[in-house]
């Protein structure tokens, strides 16, 4: 396992492997790796010949009052974990390496979806994500890239960007990895106190209850949303949003659900920690 810090050396390392016909898999992360990332790395190792895990805390996807400064940083431990799962390289560039001229003025955006759901509360977040992901795709020349479904809007936007801009890369969605309790794995779970961690189950329990209701025939979008909202509030969480969206377009569903597959998207605060989760209704 090699930790590579410069764009040039990553390119020089990967180019001959690509020439030999090796399939290169990229797992973009911001570090603080947990079992959710582990599942992405595992998927890449099983699908690809070479796996590169990028560890880059991307400043341009954080707002001014967000947790950029307190985001956990532990490159050595991340590299060990990635290696133990079979990754070949960790790409860990500095901010200077990625943005030598400061915040870039050339940005990749989805003008419509970037301001919905999480984007409504995190202005600039998704253009920061799409911009850095585009750079990582171009720098690595990867054939495949792996993203978790916990960040449902993110993976949707990345798939859409790949299609809209003809990136020659295959995007793999990997299912949410949950703790035994059901809480979705997230680097931000580390901020939770024991009490908040127990309360945070309100999101998952609400999503599960909504899915049970859906499977029993409930089709009212407002009733499905209310089930999730009530569960979060009962657990002392503060709801940021709960919405039901089309899996195909990510546009909001209203009224009664028809045949189109939907997904419930939710974000809530437990203490100062903002968590997101989702549940597909199939
Ligand atoms: O999901 C994340 O960790 C980040 O948004 C990503 C995709 C690595 C881009 O910085």
CSV table of C-alpha atoms and ligand atoms in Angstrom, one decimal:
chain,number,residue,atom,x,y,z
A,1,UNK,CA,0.0,0.0,0.0
A,2,UNK,CA,1.4,3.3,-1.0
A,3,UNK,CA,0.2,6.8,0.1
A,4,UNK,CA,0.5,9.2,-2.8
A,5,UNK,CA,0.2,12.9,-2.3
A,6,UNK,CA,0.8,14.5,-5.7
A,7,UNK,CA,-1.4,14.5,-8.8
A,8,UNK,CA,1.6,13.9,-11.0
A,9,UNK,CA,2.8,10.8,-9.1
A,10,UNK,CA,-0.7,9.3,-9.0
A,11,UNK,CA,-0.9,9.8,-12.8
A,12,UNK,CA,2.6,8.3,-13.3
A,13,UNK,CA,1.7,5.3,-11.0
A,14,UNK,CA,-1.6,4.5,-12.6
A,15,UNK,CA,-0.8,5.2,-16.3
A,16,UNK,CA,1.3,2.0,-16.8
A,17,UNK,CA,-1.3,-0.1,-15.0
A,18,UNK,CA,-4.1,1.2,-17.2
A,19,UNK,CA,-1.9,0.5,-20.2
A,20,UNK,CA,-1.6,-3.1,-19.1
A,21,UNK,CA,-5.4,-3.2,-19.2
A,22,UNK,CA,-5.9,-3.2,-15.5
A,23,UNK,CA,-9.3,-2.0,-14.3
A,24,UNK,CA,-8.9,0.9,-11.9
A,25,UNK,CA,-11.4,1.5,-9.2
A,26,UNK,CA,-11.7,4.8,-7.3
A,27,UNK,CA,-13.3,5.2,-3.8
A,28,UNK,CA,-13.6,8.9,-3.1
A,29,UNK,CA,-13.7,9.7,0.7
A,30,UNK,CA,-13.0,12.6,3.0
A,31,UNK,CA,-11.2,10.3,5.4
A,32,UNK,CA,-12.3,9.1,8.9
A,33,UNK,CA,-13.0,5.8,7.3
A,34,UNK,CA,-15.6,3.5,8.9
A,35,UNK,CA,-17.4,0.3,7.9
A,36,UNK,CA,-19.5,2.2,5.3
A,37,UNK,CA,-16.3,3.1,3.4
A,38,UNK,CA,-15.1,-0.4,4.1
A,39,UNK,CA,-18.0,-1.7,2.0
A,40,UNK,CA,-17.1,0.7,-0.9
A,41,UNK,CA,-13.5,-0.5,-0.8
A,42,UNK,CA,-14.5,-4.1,-0.7
A,43,UNK,CA,-16.8,-3.6,-3.7
A,44,UNK,CA,-14.0,-2.0,-5.6
A,45,UNK,CA,-11.5,-4.7,-4.7
A,46,UNK,CA,-13.9,-7.4,-5.9
A,47,UNK,CA,-14.7,-5.6,-9.2
A,48,UNK,CA,-11.4,-4.0,-10.1
A,49,UNK,CA,-7.7,-4.9,-10.5
A,50,UNK,CA,-6.4,-1.8,-8.7
A,51,UNK,CA,-8.2,0.1,-6.0
A,52,UNK,CA,-7.4,3.8,-5.2
A,53,UNK,CA,-8.9,5.3,-2.1
A,54,UNK,CA,-8.8,9.1,-2.2
A,55,UNK,CA,-8.7,10.9,1.2
A,56,UNK,CA,-9.4,14.5,0.7
A,57,UNK,CA,-11.3,16.8,3.0
A,58,UNK,CA,-12.7,19.0,0.3
A,59,UNK,CA,-13.1,22.6,1.7
A,60,UNK,CA,-15.2,23.9,-1.2
A,61,UNK,CA,-18.1,21.6,-0.2
A,62,UNK,CA,-18.4,23.0,3.3
A,63,UNK,CA,-20.3,26.1,4.2
A,64,UNK,CA,-18.8,28.8,6.5
A,65,UNK,CA,-20.6,27.5,9.7
A,66,UNK,CA,-20.1,23.8,9.0
A,67,UNK,CA,-17.8,21.3,10.5
A,68,UNK,CA,-14.8,21.5,8.2
A,69,UNK,CA,-12.4,22.3,11.1
A,70,UNK,CA,-13.7,19.6,13.5
A,71,UNK,CA,-14.0,16.9,10.8
A,72,UNK,CA,-12.0,13.9,12.1
A,73,UNK,CA,-8.6,13.6,10.4
A,74,UNK,CA,-6.4,10.4,10.8
A,75,UNK,CA,-4.6,9.5,7.5
A,76,UNK,CA,-2.4,6.8,8.9
A,77,UNK,CA,-5.3,4.8,10.4
A,78,UNK,CA,-7.4,5.4,7.2
A,79,UNK,CA,-4.5,4.0,5.1
A,80,UNK,CA,-4.2,0.9,7.4
A,81,UNK,CA,-7.9,0.2,7.2
A,82,UNK,CA,-7.9,0.6,3.4
A,83,UNK,CA,-4.9,-1.7,3.1
A,84,UNK,CA,-6.5,-4.3,5.3
A,85,UNK,CA,-9.5,-4.5,2.9
A,86,UNK,CA,-7.2,-4.8,-0.1
A,87,UNK,CA,-6.8,-1.2,-1.5
A,88,UNK,CA,-3.6,-0.6,-3.4
A,89,UNK,CA,-3.2,3.1,-3.1
A,90,UNK,CA,-4.3,6.0,-0.9
A,91,UNK,CA,-4.4,9.3,-2.8
A,92,UNK,CA,-4.2,12.1,-0.1
A,93,UNK,CA,-3.5,15.4,-1.8
A,94,UNK,CA,-3.2,18.7,0.1
A,95,UNK,CA,-5.7,21.5,-0.5
A,96,UNK,CA,-2.8,23.4,-2.2
A,97,UNK,CA,-2.3,20.4,-4.5
A,98,UNK,CA,-6.0,20.3,-5.5
A,99,UNK,CA,-6.7,24.0,-5.5
A,100,UNK,CA,-3.3,25.8,-6.2
A,101,UNK,CA,-5.0,29.0,-7.1
A,102,UNK,CA,-7.5,29.1,-4.2
A,103,UNK,CA,-11.2,28.2,-4.6
A,104,UNK,CA,-11.8,27.4,-8.2
A,105,UNK,CA,-14.0,29.5,-10.4
A,106,UNK,CA,-14.6,26.6,-12.8
A,107,UNK,CA,-17.3,24.6,-11.1
A,108,UNK,CA,-19.6,21.7,-12.0
A,109,UNK,CA,-23.2,22.2,-11.0
A,110,UNK,CA,-26.6,20.8,-11.4
A,111,UNK,CA,-28.6,24.1,-11.4
A,112,UNK,CA,-31.8,22.5,-10.4
A,113,UNK,CA,-31.1,19.7,-7.9
A,114,UNK,CA,-28.2,21.4,-6.2
A,115,UNK,CA,-30.6,23.6,-4.2
A,116,UNK,CA,-33.1,20.9,-3.2
A,117,UNK,CA,-33.1,18.6,-0.1
A,118,UNK,CA,-29.7,18.9,1.5
A,119,UNK,CA,-28.7,21.5,-1.0
A,120,UNK,CA,-31.4,23.9,0.3
A,121,UNK,CA,-29.7,24.0,3.7
A,122,UNK,CA,-26.1,23.7,2.4
A,123,UNK,CA,-25.7,26.3,-0.3
A,124,UNK,CA,-22.7,25.5,-2.6
A,125,UNK,CA,-22.3,22.0,-1.1
A,126,UNK,CA,-23.2,20.0,-4.2
A,127,UNK,CA,-21.2,22.1,-6.6
A,128,UNK,CA,-18.2,21.5,-4.3
A,129,UNK,CA,-18.9,17.8,-4.4
A,130,UNK,CA,-19.4,17.6,-8.2
A,131,UNK,CA,-16.3,19.7,-8.9
A,132,UNK,CA,-14.0,17.7,-6.7
A,133,UNK,CA,-15.4,14.4,-7.9
A,134,UNK,CA,-14.9,15.5,-11.5
A,135,UNK,CA,-11.3,16.4,-10.7
A,136,UNK,CA,-10.7,13.0,-9.0
A,137,UNK,CA,-12.2,11.2,-12.0
A,138,UNK,CA,-9.9,13.1,-14.4
A,139,UNK,CA,-6.8,12.8,-12.2
A,140,UNK,CA,-7.2,9.0,-11.6
A,141,UNK,CA,-8.6,8.0,-15.0
A,142,UNK,CA,-10.5,5.4,-13.1
A,143,UNK,CA,-12.8,3.0,-14.9
A,144,UNK,CA,-15.1,2.5,-11.9
A,145,UNK,CA,-16.1,4.6,-8.9
A,146,UNK,CA,-17.9,3.6,-5.8
A,147,UNK,CA,-20.3,5.7,-3.7
A,148,UNK,CA,-22.6,4.9,-0.8
A,149,UNK,CA,-26.4,5.2,-1.0
A,150,UNK,CA,-26.5,7.0,2.4
A,151,UNK,CA,-25.7,10.2,0.5
A,152,UNK,CA,-28.6,9.5,-1.9
A,153,UNK,CA,-28.8,12.9,-3.5
A,154,UNK,CA,-25.0,12.9,-3.9
A,155,UNK,CA,-24.8,9.6,-5.7
A,156,UNK,CA,-27.8,10.6,-7.9
A,157,UNK,CA,-26.1,13.9,-8.9
A,158,UNK,CA,-22.9,12.1,-9.6
A,159,UNK,CA,-24.6,9.6,-11.9
A,160,UNK,CA,-26.4,12.4,-13.6
A,161,UNK,CA,-23.2,14.4,-14.1
A,162,UNK,CA,-21.5,11.3,-15.6
A,163,UNK,CA,-24.3,10.9,-18.0
A,164,UNK,CA,-24.7,14.7,-18.8
A,165,UNK,CA,-20.9,15.2,-19.3
A,166,UNK,CA,-20.1,11.8,-20.9
A,167,UNK,CA,-17.5,10.8,-18.3
A,168,UNK,CA,-16.1,7.4,-19.2
A,169,UNK,CA,-16.6,5.9,-15.8
A,170,UNK,CA,-19.0,3.4,-14.3
A,171,UNK,CA,-20.6,4.5,-11.1
A,172,UNK,CA,-21.5,1.8,-8.5
A,173,UNK,CA,-24.0,2.4,-5.7
A,174,UNK,CA,-23.3,0.6,-2.5
A,175,UNK,CA,-26.1,-0.1,0.0
A,176,UNK,CA,-26.1,1.8,3.3
A,177,UNK,CA,-24.1,0.1,6.1
A,178,UNK,CA,-25.9,0.4,9.4
A,179,UNK,CA,-24.7,-0.1,13.0
A,180,UNK,CA,-26.4,-3.1,14.8
A,181,UNK,CA,-29.0,-0.6,16.1
A,182,UNK,CA,-29.9,0.5,12.6
A,183,UNK,CA,-28.1,3.9,12.7
A,184,UNK,CA,-26.5,4.5,9.3
A,185,UNK,CA,-22.7,4.6,9.5
A,186,UNK,CA,-21.3,8.1,9.1
A,187,UNK,CA,-18.1,9.8,10.1
A,188,UNK,CA,-20.3,12.4,11.9
A,189,UNK,CA,-21.7,9.7,14.3
A,190,UNK,CA,-18.4,10.3,16.2
A,191,UNK,CA,-19.8,13.7,17.3
A,192,UNK,CA,-22.8,12.1,19.0
A,193,UNK,CA,-23.0,11.7,22.8
A,194,UNK,CA,-24.4,8.3,24.0
A,195,UNK,CA,-27.7,9.9,24.6
A,196,UNK,CA,-27.8,11.5,21.1
A,197,UNK,CA,-26.7,8.3,19.5
A,198,UNK,CA,-29.8,6.6,21.1
A,199,UNK,CA,-32.0,9.5,20.0
A,200,UNK,CA,-30.6,9.4,16.5
A,201,UNK,CA,-32.4,6.1,15.9
A,202,UNK,CA,-35.5,8.2,15.6
A,203,UNK,CA,-34.6,8.7,11.9
A,204,UNK,CA,-34.2,5.0,11.1
A,205,UNK,CA,-37.2,3.9,13.1
A,206,UNK,CA,-39.3,6.5,11.4
A,207,UNK,CA,-38.1,5.4,7.9
A,208,UNK,CA,-38.7,1.7,8.8
A,209,UNK,CA,-42.2,2.5,10.1
A,210,UNK,CA,-43.0,4.5,6.9
A,211,UNK,CA,-41.8,1.6,4.8
A,212,UNK,CA,-44.0,-0.9,6.8
A,213,UNK,CA,-47.0,1.4,6.2
A,214,UNK,CA,-46.1,1.7,2.5
A,215,UNK,CA,-45.9,-2.1,2.3
A,216,UNK,CA,-49.3,-2.3,4.0
A,217,UNK,CA,-50.8,-0.1,1.2
A,218,UNK,CA,-50.3,3.5,2.5
A,219,UNK,CA,-49.8,5.7,-0.6
A,220,UNK,CA,-50.3,9.2,0.9
A,221,UNK,CA,-47.1,11.2,0.7
A,222,UNK,CA,-48.1,13.4,3.6
A,223,UNK,CA,-48.9,10.4,5.8
A,224,UNK,CA,-45.6,8.7,4.9
A,225,UNK,CA,-43.7,12.0,5.7
A,226,UNK,CA,-45.6,12.5,9.0
A,227,UNK,CA,-44.6,9.0,10.2
A,228,UNK,CA,-41.0,9.9,9.8
A,229,UNK,CA,-41.3,13.4,11.2
A,230,UNK,CA,-43.2,12.1,14.3
A,231,UNK,CA,-40.6,9.5,15.0
A,232,UNK,CA,-37.7,12.0,14.8
A,233,UNK,CA,-39.6,14.6,17.0
A,234,UNK,CA,-40.5,11.8,19.5
A,235,UNK,CA,-36.8,11.0,19.8
A,236,UNK,CA,-36.0,14.7,20.5
A,237,UNK,CA,-34.4,15.3,17.1
A,238,UNK,CA,-35.0,18.5,15.1
A,239,UNK,CA,-36.2,17.8,11.6
A,240,UNK,CA,-34.5,19.7,8.8
A,241,UNK,CA,-36.5,18.0,6.0
A,242,UNK,CA,-38.3,14.9,5.3
A,243,UNK,CA,-39.4,14.5,1.6
A,244,UNK,CA,-40.6,11.7,-0.6
A,245,UNK,CA,-39.0,11.8,-4.1
A,246,UNK,CA,-39.0,9.8,-7.3
A,247,UNK,CA,-36.1,7.4,-7.5
A,248,UNK,CA,-35.8,8.1,-11.2
A,249,UNK,CA,-35.8,11.9,-11.2
A,250,UNK,CA,-35.4,12.9,-7.6
A,251,UNK,CA,-38.2,15.3,-8.0
A,252,UNK,CA,-40.6,15.7,-5.0
A,253,UNK,CA,-43.7,13.4,-5.0
A,254,UNK,CA,-47.0,14.9,-3.8
A,255,UNK,CA,-50.5,13.6,-3.2
A,256,UNK,CA,-50.6,9.9,-3.6
A,257,UNK,CA,-47.8,7.6,-4.8
A,258,UNK,CA,-48.5,5.8,-8.0
A,259,UNK,CA,-46.4,3.1,-9.8
A,260,UNK,CA,-43.2,5.2,-9.9
A,261,UNK,CA,-40.6,4.0,-7.3
A,262,UNK,CA,-40.0,6.5,-4.5
A,263,UNK,CA,-37.5,7.2,-1.8
A,264,UNK,CA,-37.9,8.9,1.5
A,265,UNK,CA,-35.0,11.4,2.2
A,266,UNK,CA,-34.5,12.8,5.7
A,267,UNK,CA,-32.1,15.1,7.5
A,268,UNK,CA,-32.3,16.0,11.2
A,269,UNK,CA,-30.2,17.3,14.0
A,270,UNK,CA,-29.5,15.4,17.2
A,271,UNK,CA,-27.8,17.8,19.5
A,272,UNK,CA,-25.5,19.8,17.2
A,273,UNK,CA,-25.0,16.9,14.8
A,274,UNK,CA,-26.8,16.8,11.5
A,275,UNK,CA,-27.5,13.3,10.2
A,276,UNK,CA,-29.1,12.1,7.0
A,277,UNK,CA,-30.7,8.8,6.0
A,278,UNK,CA,-33.1,7.5,3.4
A,279,UNK,CA,-35.3,4.5,2.6
A,280,UNK,CA,-36.3,3.3,-0.8
A,281,UNK,CA,-40.0,2.3,-1.2
A,282,UNK,CA,-40.0,-0.5,-3.7
B,1,LIG,O1,-19.2,11.6,0.4
B,1,LIG,C1,-18.1,12.1,0.6
B,1,LIG,O2,-17.3,11.7,1.4
B,1,LIG,C2,-17.7,13.3,-0.2
B,1,LIG,O3,-18.8,14.1,-0.5
B,1,LIG,C3,-16.9,13.0,-1.5
B,1,LIG,C4,-17.8,12.2,-2.5
B,1,LIG,C5,-15.7,12.2,-1.2
B,1,LIG,C6,-16.5,14.3,-2.2
B,1,LIG,O4,-15.6,15.0,-1.4
